[in-house]
Coordinates of C-alpha atoms in Angstrom, one line a residue:
X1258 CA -19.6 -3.2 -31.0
X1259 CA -16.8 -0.8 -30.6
X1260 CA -13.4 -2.3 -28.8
X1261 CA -12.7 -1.0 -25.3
X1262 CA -10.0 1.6 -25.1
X1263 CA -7.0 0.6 -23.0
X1264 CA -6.3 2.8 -20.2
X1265 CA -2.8 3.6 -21.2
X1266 CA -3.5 4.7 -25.1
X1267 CA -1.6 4.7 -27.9
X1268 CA 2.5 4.8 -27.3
X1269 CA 2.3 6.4 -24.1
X1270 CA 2.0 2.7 -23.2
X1271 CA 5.4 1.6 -24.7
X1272 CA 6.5 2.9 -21.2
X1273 CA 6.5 0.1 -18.7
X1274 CA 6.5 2.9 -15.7
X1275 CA 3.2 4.6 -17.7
X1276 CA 1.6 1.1 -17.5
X1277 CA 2.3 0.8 -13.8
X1278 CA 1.6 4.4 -12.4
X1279 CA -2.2 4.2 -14.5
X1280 CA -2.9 0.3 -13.3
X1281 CA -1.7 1.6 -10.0
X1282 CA -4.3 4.1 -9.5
X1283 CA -7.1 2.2 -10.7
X1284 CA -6.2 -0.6 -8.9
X1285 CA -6.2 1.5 -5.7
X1286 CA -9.5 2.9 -6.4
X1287 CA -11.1 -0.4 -6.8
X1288 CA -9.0 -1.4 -3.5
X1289 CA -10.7 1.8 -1.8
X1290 CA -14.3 0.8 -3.3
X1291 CA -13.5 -3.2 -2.0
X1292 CA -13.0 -1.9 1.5
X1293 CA -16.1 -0.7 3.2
X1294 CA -15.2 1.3 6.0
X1295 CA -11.4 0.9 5.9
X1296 CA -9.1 2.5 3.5
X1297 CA -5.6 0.9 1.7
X1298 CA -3.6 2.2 4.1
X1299 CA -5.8 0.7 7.2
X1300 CA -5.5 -2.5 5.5
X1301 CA -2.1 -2.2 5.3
X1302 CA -1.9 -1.5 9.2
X1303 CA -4.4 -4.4 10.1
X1304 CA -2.4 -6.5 8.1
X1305 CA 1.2 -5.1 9.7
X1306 CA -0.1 -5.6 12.7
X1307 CA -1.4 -8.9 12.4
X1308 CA 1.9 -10.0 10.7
X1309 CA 4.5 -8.6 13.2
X1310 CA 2.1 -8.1 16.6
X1311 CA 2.2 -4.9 18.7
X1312 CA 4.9 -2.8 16.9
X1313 CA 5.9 1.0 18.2
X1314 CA 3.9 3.6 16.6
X1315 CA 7.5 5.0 14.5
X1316 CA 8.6 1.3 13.7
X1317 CA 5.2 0.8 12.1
X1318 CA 5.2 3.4 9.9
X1319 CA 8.9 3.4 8.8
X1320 CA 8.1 -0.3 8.2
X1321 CA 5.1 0.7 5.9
X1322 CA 6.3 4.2 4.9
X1323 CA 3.7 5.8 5.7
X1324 CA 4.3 9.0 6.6
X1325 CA 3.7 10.1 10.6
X1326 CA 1.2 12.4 10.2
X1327 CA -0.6 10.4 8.0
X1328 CA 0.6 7.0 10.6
X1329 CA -1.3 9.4 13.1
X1330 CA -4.9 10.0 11.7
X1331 CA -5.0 6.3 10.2
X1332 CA -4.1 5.1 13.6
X1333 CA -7.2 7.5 14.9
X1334 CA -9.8 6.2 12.1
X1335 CA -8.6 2.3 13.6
X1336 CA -9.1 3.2 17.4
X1337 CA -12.6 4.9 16.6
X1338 CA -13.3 2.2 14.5
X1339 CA -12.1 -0.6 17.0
X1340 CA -9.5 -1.9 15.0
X1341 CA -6.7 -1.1 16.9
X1342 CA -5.2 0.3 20.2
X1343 CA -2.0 2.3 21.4
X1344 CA -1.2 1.0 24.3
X1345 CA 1.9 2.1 26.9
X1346 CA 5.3 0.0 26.4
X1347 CA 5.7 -1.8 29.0
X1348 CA 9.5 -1.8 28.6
X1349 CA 9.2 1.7 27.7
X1350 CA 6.6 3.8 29.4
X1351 CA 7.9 6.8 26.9
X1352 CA 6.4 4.7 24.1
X1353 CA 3.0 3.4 22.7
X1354 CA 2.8 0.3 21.0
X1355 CA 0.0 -0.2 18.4
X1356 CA -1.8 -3.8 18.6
X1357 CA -4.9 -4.9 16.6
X1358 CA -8.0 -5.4 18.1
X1359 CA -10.2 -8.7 17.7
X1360 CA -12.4 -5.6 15.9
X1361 CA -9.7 -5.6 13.4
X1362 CA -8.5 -9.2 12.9
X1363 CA -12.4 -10.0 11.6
X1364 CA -12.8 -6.4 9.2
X1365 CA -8.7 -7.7 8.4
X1366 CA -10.0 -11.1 7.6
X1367 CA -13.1 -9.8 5.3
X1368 CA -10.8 -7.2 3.7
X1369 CA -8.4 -10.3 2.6
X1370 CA -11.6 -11.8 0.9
X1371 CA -12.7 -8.7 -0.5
X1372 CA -9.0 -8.4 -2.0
X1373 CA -8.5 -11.7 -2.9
X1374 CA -12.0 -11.3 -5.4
X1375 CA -10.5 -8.2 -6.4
X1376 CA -8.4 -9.8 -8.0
X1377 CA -9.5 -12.7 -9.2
X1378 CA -11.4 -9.8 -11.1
X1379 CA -8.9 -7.4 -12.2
X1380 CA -6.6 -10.6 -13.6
X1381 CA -9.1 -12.6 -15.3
X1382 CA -7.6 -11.9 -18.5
X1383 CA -4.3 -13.7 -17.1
X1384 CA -3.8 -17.2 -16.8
X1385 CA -2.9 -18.5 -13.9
X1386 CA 0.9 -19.0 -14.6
X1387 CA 0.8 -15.4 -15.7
X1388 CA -0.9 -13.9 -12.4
X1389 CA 2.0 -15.7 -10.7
X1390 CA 4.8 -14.2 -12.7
X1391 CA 3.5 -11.1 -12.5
X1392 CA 3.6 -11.1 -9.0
X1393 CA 6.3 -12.5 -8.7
X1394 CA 8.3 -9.6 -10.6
X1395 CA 5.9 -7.0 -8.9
X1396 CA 7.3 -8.6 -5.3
X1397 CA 10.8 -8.6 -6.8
X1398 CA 10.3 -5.0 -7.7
X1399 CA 9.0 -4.0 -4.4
X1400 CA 11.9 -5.3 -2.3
X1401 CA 14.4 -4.9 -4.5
X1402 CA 17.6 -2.1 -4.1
X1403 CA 16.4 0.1 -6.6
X1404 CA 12.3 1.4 -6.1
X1405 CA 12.5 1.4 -2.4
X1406 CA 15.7 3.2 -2.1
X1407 CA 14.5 5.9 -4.9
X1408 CA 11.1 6.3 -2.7
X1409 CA 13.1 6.8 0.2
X1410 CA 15.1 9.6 -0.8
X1411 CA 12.3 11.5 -2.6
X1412 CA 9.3 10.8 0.1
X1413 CA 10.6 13.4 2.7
X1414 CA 11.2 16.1 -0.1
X1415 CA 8.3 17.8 -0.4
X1416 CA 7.6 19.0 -4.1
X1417 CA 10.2 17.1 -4.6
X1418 CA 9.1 15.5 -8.9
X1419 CA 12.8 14.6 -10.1
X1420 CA 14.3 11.3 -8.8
X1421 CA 17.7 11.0 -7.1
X1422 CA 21.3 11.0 -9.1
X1423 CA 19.0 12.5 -12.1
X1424 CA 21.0 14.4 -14.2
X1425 CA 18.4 16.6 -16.4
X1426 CA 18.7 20.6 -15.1
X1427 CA 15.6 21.1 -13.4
X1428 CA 12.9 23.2 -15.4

C-alpha cells in the first residue's frame, strides 16, 4: 500500500503561506460541496446577518469584504432563494437594509451542522487541544494588523499580484 501524497509536496511545503493558500482551496471546495444550494459566501451572509441583524447593503459587505458586485448577485441568489430580503431603511428611505429570512435562519442552521462535520472530518488527524490551537492562531491571524490590512490595500487593485510596501521591481 502506497502512502498518500500530501497536497503541498516536497519543500514547496517548508512555506507556511504554501500550506495555507493549498488547505485553503480545498477546504473551500469541500465547504462548497457541504452546502447544498448555498455557497461560502451565502453562508457567510446568513451568518452576518444572523450575527449583527438587518445591516445596510454597503456595511455588510465592507464588514465581510466582499466585493459590491459580487455583495449584489449573492444578495440576489438569497432573495430568490428566500434567505434574505432588502428592505427600505426606515431611517433612511435612500437605503436598503438586508435582513435574513426565517428561510435562511433554518438553511443557516443546517449549513452550521454541515460545517461543524466538515470539520470534525478535515481535523481528524488533530487532537483536540491541537484543533483548538490551530484555531486559535488561524482567528489571531484573521483579525490581526497585518493580513487584513495587506488584503485591503491589494483587493481594489485589479491584477494587482505583488503585496503592499514590497520592494522587488515588478517583472
Amino acid at each position: 500500500m502506497t502512502e498518500p501524497q500530501p497536497l503541498v509536496p516536497g519543500t514547496v511545503g517548508d512555506h507556511t503561506s504554501c500550506l495555507l493558500v493549498k488547505l485553503g482551496q480545498v477546504m473551500f471546495r469541500l465547504a462548497e460541496e457541504e452546502l447544498p444550494g448555498l455557497r461560502v459566501r451565502h453562508y457567510s451572509i446568513l451568518q452576518a446577518l444572523a450575527d449583527n441583524g438587518p445591516t445596510p447593503q454597503l456595511a455588510l459587505g465592507a464588514y465581510l469584504r466582499i466585493d459590491p458586485a459580487t455583495m449584489v448577485s449573492s444578495l440576489d441568489d438569497l432573495e430568490n432563494a428566500g434567505h434574505a430580503a432588502r428592505v427600505r431603511d426606515p431611517g433612511d428611505r435612500r437605503r436598503y437594509l438586508v435582513e435574513i429570512t426565517e428561510s435562511g435562519r433554518t438553511a443557516l442552521a443546517g449549513a452550521n451542522e454541515r460545517l461543524g462535520e466538515l470539520d470534525d472530518q478535515a481535523f481528524a488527524e488533530l487532537s483536540s487541544a491541537d484543533r483548538k490551537a490551530l484555531h486559535r492562531i488561524l482567528s489571531k491571524l484573521s483579525s490581526g494588523t497585518t493580513l487584513p490590512a495587506a488584503f485591503d490595500a491589494i483587493r481594489d487593485q485589479p491584477g494587482s499580484r505583488k503585496p503592499p510596501g514590497s520592494q522587488r521591481a515588478s517583472a
